[in-house]
Tab-separated table of C-alpha atoms in Angstrom:
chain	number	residue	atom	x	y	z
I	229	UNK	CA	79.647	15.940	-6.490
I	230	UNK	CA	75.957	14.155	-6.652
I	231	UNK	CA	73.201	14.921	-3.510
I	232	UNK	CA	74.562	11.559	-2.203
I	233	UNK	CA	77.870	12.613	-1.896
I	234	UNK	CA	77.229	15.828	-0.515
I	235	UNK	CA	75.003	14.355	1.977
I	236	UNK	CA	77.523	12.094	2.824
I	237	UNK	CA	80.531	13.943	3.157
I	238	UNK	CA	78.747	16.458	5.883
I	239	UNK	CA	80.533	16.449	9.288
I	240	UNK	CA	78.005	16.012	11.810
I	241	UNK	CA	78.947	17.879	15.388
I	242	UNK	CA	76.411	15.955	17.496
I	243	UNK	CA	76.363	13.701	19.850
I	244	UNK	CA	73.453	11.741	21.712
I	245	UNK	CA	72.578	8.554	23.307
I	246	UNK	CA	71.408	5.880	20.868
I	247	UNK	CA	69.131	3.693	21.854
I	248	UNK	CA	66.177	1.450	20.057
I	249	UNK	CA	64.533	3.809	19.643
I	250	UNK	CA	66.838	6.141	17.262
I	251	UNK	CA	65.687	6.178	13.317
I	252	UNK	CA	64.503	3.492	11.940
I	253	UNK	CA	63.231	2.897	15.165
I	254	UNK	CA	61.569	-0.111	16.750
I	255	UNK	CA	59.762	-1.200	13.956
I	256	UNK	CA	61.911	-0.389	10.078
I	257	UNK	CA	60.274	-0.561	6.953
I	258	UNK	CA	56.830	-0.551	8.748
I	259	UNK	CA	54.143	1.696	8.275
I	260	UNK	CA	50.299	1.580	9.389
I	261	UNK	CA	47.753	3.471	6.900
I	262	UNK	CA	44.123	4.062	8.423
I	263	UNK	CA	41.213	5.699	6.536
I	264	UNK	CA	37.879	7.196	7.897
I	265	UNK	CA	35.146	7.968	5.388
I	266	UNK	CA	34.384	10.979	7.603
I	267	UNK	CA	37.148	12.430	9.554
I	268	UNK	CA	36.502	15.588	8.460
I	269	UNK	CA	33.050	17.493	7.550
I	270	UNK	CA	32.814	21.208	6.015
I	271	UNK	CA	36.323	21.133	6.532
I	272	UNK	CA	36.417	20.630	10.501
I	273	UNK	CA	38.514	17.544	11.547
I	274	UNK	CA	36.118	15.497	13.750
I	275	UNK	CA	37.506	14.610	16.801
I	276	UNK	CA	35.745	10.898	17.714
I	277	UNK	CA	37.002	9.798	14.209
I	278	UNK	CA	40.512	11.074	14.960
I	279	UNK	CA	40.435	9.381	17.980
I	280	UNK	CA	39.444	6.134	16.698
I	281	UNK	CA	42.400	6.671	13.981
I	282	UNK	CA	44.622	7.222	16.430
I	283	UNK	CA	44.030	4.581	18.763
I	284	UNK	CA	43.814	2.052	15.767
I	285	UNK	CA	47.047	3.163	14.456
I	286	UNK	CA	49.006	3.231	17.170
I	287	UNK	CA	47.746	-0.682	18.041
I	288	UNK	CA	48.589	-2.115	14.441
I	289	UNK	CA	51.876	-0.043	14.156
I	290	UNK	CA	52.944	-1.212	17.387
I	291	UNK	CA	51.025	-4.890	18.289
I	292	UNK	CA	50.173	-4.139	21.574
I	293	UNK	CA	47.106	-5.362	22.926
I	294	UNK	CA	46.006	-1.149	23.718
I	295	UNK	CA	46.521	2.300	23.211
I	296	UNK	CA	47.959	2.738	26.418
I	297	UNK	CA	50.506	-0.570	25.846
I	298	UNK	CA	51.416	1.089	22.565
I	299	UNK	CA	52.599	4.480	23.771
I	300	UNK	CA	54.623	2.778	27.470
I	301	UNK	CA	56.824	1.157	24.299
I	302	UNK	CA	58.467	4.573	23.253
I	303	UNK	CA	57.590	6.934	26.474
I	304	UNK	CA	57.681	6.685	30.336
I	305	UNK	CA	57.386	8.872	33.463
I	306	UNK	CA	60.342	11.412	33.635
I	307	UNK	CA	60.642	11.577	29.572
I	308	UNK	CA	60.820	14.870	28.301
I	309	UNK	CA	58.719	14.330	25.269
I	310	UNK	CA	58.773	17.567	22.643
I	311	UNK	CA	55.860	17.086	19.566
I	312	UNK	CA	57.066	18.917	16.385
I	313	UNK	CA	54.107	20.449	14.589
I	314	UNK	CA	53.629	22.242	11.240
I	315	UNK	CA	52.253	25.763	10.836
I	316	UNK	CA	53.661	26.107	6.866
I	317	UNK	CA	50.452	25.704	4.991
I	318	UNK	CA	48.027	27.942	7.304
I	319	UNK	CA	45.179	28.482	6.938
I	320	UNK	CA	44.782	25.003	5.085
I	321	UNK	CA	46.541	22.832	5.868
I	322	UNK	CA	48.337	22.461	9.335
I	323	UNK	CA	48.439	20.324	12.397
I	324	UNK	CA	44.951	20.258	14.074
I	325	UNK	CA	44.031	20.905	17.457
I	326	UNK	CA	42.193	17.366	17.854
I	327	UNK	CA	45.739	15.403	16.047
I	328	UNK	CA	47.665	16.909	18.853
I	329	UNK	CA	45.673	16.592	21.645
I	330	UNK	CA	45.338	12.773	21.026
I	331	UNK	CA	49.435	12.485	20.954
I	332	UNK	CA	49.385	14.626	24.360
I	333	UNK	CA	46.689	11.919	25.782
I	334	UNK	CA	48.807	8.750	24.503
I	335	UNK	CA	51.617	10.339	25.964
I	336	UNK	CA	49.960	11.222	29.406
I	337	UNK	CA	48.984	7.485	29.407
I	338	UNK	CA	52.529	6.291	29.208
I	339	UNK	CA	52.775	8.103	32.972
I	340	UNK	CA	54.342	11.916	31.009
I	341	UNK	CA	53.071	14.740	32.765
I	342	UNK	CA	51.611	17.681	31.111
I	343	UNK	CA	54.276	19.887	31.926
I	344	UNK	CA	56.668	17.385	30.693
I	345	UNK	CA	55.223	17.843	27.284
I	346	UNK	CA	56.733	20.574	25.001
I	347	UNK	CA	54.801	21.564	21.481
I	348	UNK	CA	57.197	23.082	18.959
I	349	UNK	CA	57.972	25.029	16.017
I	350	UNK	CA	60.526	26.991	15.011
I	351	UNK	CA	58.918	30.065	14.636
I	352	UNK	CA	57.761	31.559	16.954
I	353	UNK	CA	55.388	34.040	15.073
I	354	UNK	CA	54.313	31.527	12.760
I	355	UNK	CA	53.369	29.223	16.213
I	356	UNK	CA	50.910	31.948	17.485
I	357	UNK	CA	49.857	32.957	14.047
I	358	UNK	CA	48.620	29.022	13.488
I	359	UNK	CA	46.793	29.653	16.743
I	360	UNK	CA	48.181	26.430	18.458
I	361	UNK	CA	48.963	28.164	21.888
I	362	UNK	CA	45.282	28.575	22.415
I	363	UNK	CA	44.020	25.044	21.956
I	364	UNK	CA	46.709	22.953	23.953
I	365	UNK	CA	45.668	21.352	27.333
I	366	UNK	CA	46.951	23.625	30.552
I	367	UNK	CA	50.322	23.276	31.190
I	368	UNK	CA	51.680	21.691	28.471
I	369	UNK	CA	54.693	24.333	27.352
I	370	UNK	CA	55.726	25.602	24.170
I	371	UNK	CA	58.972	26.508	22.761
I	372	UNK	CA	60.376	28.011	19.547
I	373	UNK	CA	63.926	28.447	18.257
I	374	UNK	CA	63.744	31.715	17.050
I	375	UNK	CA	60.922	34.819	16.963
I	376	UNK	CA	60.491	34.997	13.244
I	377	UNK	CA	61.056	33.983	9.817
I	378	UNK	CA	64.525	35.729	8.200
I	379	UNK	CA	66.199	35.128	4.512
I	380	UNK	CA	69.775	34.872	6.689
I	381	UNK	CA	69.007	32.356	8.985
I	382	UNK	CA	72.268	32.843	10.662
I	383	UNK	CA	71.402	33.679	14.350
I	384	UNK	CA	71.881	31.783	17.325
I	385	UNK	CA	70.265	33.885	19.489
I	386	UNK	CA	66.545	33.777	20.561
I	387	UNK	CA	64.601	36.354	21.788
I	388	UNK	CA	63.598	37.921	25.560
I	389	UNK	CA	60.633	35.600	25.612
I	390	UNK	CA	61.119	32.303	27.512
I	391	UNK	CA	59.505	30.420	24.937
I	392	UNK	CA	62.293	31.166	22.192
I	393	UNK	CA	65.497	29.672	23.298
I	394	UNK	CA	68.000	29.800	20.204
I	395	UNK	CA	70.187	27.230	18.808
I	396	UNK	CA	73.000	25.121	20.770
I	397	UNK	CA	76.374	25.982	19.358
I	398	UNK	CA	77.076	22.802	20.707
I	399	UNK	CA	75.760	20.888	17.915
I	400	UNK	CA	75.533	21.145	14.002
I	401	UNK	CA	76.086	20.032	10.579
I	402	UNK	CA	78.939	21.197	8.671
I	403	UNK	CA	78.320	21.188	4.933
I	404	UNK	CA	79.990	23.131	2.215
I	405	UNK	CA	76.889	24.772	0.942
I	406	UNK	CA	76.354	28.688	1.271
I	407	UNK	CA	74.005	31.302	-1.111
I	408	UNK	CA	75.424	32.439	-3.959
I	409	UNK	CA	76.797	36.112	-1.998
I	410	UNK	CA	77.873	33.838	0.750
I	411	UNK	CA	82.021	32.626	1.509
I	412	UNK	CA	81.521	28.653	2.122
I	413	UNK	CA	84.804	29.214	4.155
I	414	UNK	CA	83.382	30.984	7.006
I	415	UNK	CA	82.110	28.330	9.606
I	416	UNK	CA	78.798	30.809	10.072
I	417	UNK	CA	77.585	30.449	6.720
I	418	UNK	CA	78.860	26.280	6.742
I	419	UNK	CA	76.964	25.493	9.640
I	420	UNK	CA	73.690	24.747	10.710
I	421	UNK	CA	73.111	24.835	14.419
I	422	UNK	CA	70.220	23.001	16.264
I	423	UNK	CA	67.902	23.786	17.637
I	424	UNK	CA	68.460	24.039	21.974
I	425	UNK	CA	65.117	22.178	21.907
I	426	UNK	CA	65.755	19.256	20.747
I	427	UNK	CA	69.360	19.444	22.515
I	428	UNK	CA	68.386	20.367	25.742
I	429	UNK	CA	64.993	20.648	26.453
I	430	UNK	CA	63.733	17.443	25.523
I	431	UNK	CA	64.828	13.988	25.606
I	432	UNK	CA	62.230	12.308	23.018
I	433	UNK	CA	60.060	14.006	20.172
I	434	UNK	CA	56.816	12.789	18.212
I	435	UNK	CA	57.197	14.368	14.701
I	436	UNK	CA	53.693	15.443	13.227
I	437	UNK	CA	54.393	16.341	9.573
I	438	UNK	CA	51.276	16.901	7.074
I	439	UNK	CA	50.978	15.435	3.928
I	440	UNK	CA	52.237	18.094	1.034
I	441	UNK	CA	54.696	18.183	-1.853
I	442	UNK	CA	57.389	20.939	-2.043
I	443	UNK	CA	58.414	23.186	-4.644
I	444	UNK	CA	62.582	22.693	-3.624
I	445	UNK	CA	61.996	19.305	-1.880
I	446	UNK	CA	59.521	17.544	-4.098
I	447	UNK	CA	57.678	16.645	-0.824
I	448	UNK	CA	57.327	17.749	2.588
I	449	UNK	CA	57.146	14.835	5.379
I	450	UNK	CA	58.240	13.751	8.007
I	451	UNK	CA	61.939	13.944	7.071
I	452	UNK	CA	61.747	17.390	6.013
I	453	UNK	CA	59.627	18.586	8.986
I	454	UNK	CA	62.495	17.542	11.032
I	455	UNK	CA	65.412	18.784	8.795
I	456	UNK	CA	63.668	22.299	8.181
I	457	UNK	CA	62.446	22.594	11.685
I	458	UNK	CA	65.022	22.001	14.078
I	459	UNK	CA	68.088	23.689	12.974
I	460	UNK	CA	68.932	26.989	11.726
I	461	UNK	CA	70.683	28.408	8.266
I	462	UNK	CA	68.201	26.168	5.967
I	463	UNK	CA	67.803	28.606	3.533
I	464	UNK	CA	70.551	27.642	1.909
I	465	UNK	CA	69.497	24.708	0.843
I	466	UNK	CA	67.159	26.211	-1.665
I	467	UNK	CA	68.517	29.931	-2.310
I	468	UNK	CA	67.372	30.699	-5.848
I	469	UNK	CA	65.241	28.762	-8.098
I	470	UNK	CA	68.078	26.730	-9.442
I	471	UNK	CA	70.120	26.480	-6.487
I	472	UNK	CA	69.105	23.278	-4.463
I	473	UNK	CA	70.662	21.327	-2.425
I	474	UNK	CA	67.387	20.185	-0.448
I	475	UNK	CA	68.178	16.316	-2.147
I	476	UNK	CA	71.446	16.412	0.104
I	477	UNK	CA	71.112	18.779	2.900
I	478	UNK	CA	67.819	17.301	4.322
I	479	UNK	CA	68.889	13.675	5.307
I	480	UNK	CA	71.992	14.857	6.267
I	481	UNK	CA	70.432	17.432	8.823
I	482	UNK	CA	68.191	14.025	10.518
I	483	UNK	CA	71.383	12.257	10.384
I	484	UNK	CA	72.654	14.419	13.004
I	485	UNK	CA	72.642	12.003	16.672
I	486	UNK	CA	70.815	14.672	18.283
I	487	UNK	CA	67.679	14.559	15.847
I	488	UNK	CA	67.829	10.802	15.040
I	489	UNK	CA	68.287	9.253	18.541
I	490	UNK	CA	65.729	11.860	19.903
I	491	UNK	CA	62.933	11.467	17.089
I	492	UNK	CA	61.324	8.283	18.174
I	493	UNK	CA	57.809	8.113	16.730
I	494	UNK	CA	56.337	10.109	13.324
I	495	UNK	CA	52.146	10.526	13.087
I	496	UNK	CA	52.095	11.835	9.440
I	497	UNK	CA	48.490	13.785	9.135
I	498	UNK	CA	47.059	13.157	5.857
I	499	UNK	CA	43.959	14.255	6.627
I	500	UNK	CA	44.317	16.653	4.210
I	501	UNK	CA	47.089	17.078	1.913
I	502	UNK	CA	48.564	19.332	-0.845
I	503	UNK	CA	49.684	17.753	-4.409
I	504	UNK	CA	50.969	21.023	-5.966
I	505	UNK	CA	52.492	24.618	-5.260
I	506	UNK	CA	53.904	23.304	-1.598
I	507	UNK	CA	54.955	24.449	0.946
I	508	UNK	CA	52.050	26.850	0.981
I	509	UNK	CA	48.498	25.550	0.422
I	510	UNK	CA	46.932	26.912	-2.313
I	511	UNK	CA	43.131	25.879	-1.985
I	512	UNK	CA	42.911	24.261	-5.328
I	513	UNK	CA	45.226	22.541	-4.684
I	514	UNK	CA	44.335	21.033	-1.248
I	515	UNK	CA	42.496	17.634	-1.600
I	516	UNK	CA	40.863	15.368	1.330
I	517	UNK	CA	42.865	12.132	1.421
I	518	UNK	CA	40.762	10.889	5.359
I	519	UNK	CA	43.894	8.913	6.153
I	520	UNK	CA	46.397	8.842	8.921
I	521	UNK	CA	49.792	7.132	8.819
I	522	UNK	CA	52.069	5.952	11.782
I	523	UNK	CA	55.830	4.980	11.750
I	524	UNK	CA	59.265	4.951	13.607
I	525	UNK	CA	60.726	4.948	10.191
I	526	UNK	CA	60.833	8.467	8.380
I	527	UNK	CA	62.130	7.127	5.300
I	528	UNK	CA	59.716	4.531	4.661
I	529	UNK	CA	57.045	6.498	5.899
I	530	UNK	CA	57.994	9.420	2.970
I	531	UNK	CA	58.319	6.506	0.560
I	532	UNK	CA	55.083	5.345	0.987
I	533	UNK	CA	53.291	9.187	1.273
I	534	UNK	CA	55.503	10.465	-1.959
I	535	UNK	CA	53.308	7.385	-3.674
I	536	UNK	CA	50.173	8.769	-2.485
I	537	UNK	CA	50.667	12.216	-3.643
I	538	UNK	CA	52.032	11.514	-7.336
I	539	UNK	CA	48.914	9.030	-7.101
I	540	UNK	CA	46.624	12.089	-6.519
I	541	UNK	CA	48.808	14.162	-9.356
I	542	UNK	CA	48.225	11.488	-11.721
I	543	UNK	CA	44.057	11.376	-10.682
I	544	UNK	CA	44.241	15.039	-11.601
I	545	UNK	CA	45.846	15.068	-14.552
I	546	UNK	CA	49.471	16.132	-13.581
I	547	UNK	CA	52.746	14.411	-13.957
I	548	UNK	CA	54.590	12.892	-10.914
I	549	UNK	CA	56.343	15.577	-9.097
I	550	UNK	CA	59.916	14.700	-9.857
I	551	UNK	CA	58.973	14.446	-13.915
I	552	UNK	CA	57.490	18.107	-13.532
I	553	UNK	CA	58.520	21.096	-15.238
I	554	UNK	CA	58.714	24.663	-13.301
I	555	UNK	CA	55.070	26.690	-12.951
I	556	UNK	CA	53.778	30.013	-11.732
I	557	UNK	CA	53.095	27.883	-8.350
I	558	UNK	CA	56.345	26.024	-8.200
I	559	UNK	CA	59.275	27.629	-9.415
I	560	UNK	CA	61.769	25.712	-8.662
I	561	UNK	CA	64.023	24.089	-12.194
I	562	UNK	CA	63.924	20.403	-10.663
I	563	UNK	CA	62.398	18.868	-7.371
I	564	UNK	CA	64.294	16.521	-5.275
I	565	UNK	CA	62.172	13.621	-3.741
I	566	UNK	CA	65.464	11.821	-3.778
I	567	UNK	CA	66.445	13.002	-0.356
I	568	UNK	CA	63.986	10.095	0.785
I	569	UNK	CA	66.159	7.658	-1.159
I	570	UNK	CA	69.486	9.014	-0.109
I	571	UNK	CA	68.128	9.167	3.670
I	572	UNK	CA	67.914	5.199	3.130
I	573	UNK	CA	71.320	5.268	1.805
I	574	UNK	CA	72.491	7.035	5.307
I	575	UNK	CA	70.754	4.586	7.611
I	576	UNK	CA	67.872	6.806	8.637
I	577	UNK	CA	65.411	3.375	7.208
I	578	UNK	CA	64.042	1.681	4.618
I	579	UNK	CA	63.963	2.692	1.212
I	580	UNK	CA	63.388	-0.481	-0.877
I	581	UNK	CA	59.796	-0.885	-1.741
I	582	UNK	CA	59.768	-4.494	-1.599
I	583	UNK	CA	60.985	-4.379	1.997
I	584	UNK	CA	58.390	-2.142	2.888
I	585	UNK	CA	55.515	-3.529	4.790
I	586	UNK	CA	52.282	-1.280	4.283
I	587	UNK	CA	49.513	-2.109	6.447
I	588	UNK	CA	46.196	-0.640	5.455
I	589	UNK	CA	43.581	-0.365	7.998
I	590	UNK	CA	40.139	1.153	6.822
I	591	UNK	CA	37.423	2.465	9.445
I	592	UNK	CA	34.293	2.656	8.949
């Protein structure tokens, strides 16, 4: 059975209210590129260029006449807006405090309150670690899924904190992928569960992925910063170094109604950006790319960020990362960019280059 098939064959136990705004969103096969020469300086992010990022691509993704005009068209008062962000590659390369608190200010412009805004990851250890509880605006909440990191992955439960809340036994993917000491028959080790975040504490999200490649995944974006992030039992996808799945397991995991009706607008952060040894960031391997990227559509969104990294591989002298053979810093026998490709082949947007429109906006 190829990724496709295995991605396709899945049995999705979600349900959620579709809308225009579920993947691809208002806008497929659109994405908005902006460069800064100096968004960042001795490796702090500058905040008046991110803002002027921000507000430029939000504008030319959307065609509204302002910043505020281009947030009311995904968010209003009474939404219930959660913002995914990524801890992975601390202390290099995360989400920064000044990407974040733009998104909160475009959202509180739309009419959301503060304490209707809900900053996630799935870890909660990993949440603190990155520091992000002690930069966000008062009373905007936080929420986790579970209180650390574990090779099982199997728990529902969260913890006694009120900002870890579990996973919703209500809704998950089915798939008949386990580890290797693992019975695909038992429904634990078949299942991943989502997430009660995204199924019952929220009602829209803003994904905020970083720009990095992946040692299992080929690259880490905005598809996989859902997929990874918002259910449980992902190990499995990549167990061992030659069991990987990640090709078919990620676009079937956004597939789910409850991620793709709910994830309405992705802010990729390419500020910085990692071409090798992902998901960590190994330092020389981070590079400063100054450019931000906006979308609705995830897959045409990765499409276009995949091309900038194996751009930067090729500037340094590697080969793309799917052509790659296994190193010390990324073990795995074959990456698989291809879930992009196969999340185009499930509906989640546009895959096709040529229907791709790319709109590059450069600041000065």
């Amino acid at each position: 059975m190829t990724a496709a098939q295995l991605a396709a064959t899945a049995q999705n136990f979600s349900r959620s209210a579709a809308s225009k705004h579920s993947m691809p969103g208002m806008f497929r096969g659109q994405v908005t590129r902006v460069s800064h020469p100096s968004p960042i300086v001795t490796n702090r992010y500058q905040p008046e260029a991110i803002q002027a990022m921000m507000r430029r691509g939000m504008t030319e993704l959307t065609g509204a006449p302002d910043w505020q005009s281009a947030w009311k068209l995904f968010f209003e008062p009474g939404d219930v807006v959660g913002i995914k962000v990524n801890p992975v590659g601390q202390p290099h390369v995360i989400s920064d405090a000044s990407v974040v608190r733009e998104i909160i200010a475009g959202l509180e412009s739309a009419g959301v309150k503060k304490n209707d805004i809900v900053v996630y990851d799935r870890y909660h250890d990993q949440f603190l670690k990155a520091g992000f509880d002690k930069w966000l605006p008062q009373g905007v909440r936080i929420s986790s899924a579970a209180p650390k990191y574990d090779d099982v992955q199997q728990s529902l439960l969260g913890a006694t904190s009120p900002n870890v809340n579990g996973y919703d036994a209500d809704h998950y993917l089915d798939m008949a992928l386990a580890h290797t000491n693992q019975d695909v028959r038992d429904e634990t080790v078949r299942r991943s569960y989502a997430a009660k975040f995204i199924t019952t504490e929220i009602n829209k999200l803003v994904n905020l992925p970083v720009l990095k490649d992946h040692q299992s995944a080929g690259v880490t974006l905005a598809l996989k910063n859902l997929s990874h992030g918002l259910v449980n039992n992902v190990s499995r996808s990549h167990s061992t170094h030659s069991l990987n799945a990640c090709g078919a397991f990620i676009p079937a995991v956004v597939a789910m109604p409850v991620i793709r009706d709910k994830a309405v607008l992705h802010v990729l952060d390419g500020i910085k950006g990692v071409y090798h040894g992902g998901p960590s960031a190994r330092p020389e391997y981070v590079w400063e790319q100054k450019a931000m990227f906006f979308a609705t559509d995830a897959v045409a969104l990765d499409h276009v960020c995949w091309r900038e990294i194996d751009e930067k591989r090729l500037a340094v002298g590697r080969l793309k990362l799917a052509d790659e053979l296994p190193d010390k810093h990324s073990v795995f026998v074959r990456k698989q960019p291809e879930h992009v490709e196969i999340a185009g082949g499930l509906g989640l947007g546009e895959w096709e280059w040529s229907k791709i429109k790319l709109r590059r906006i450069e600041l000065s």
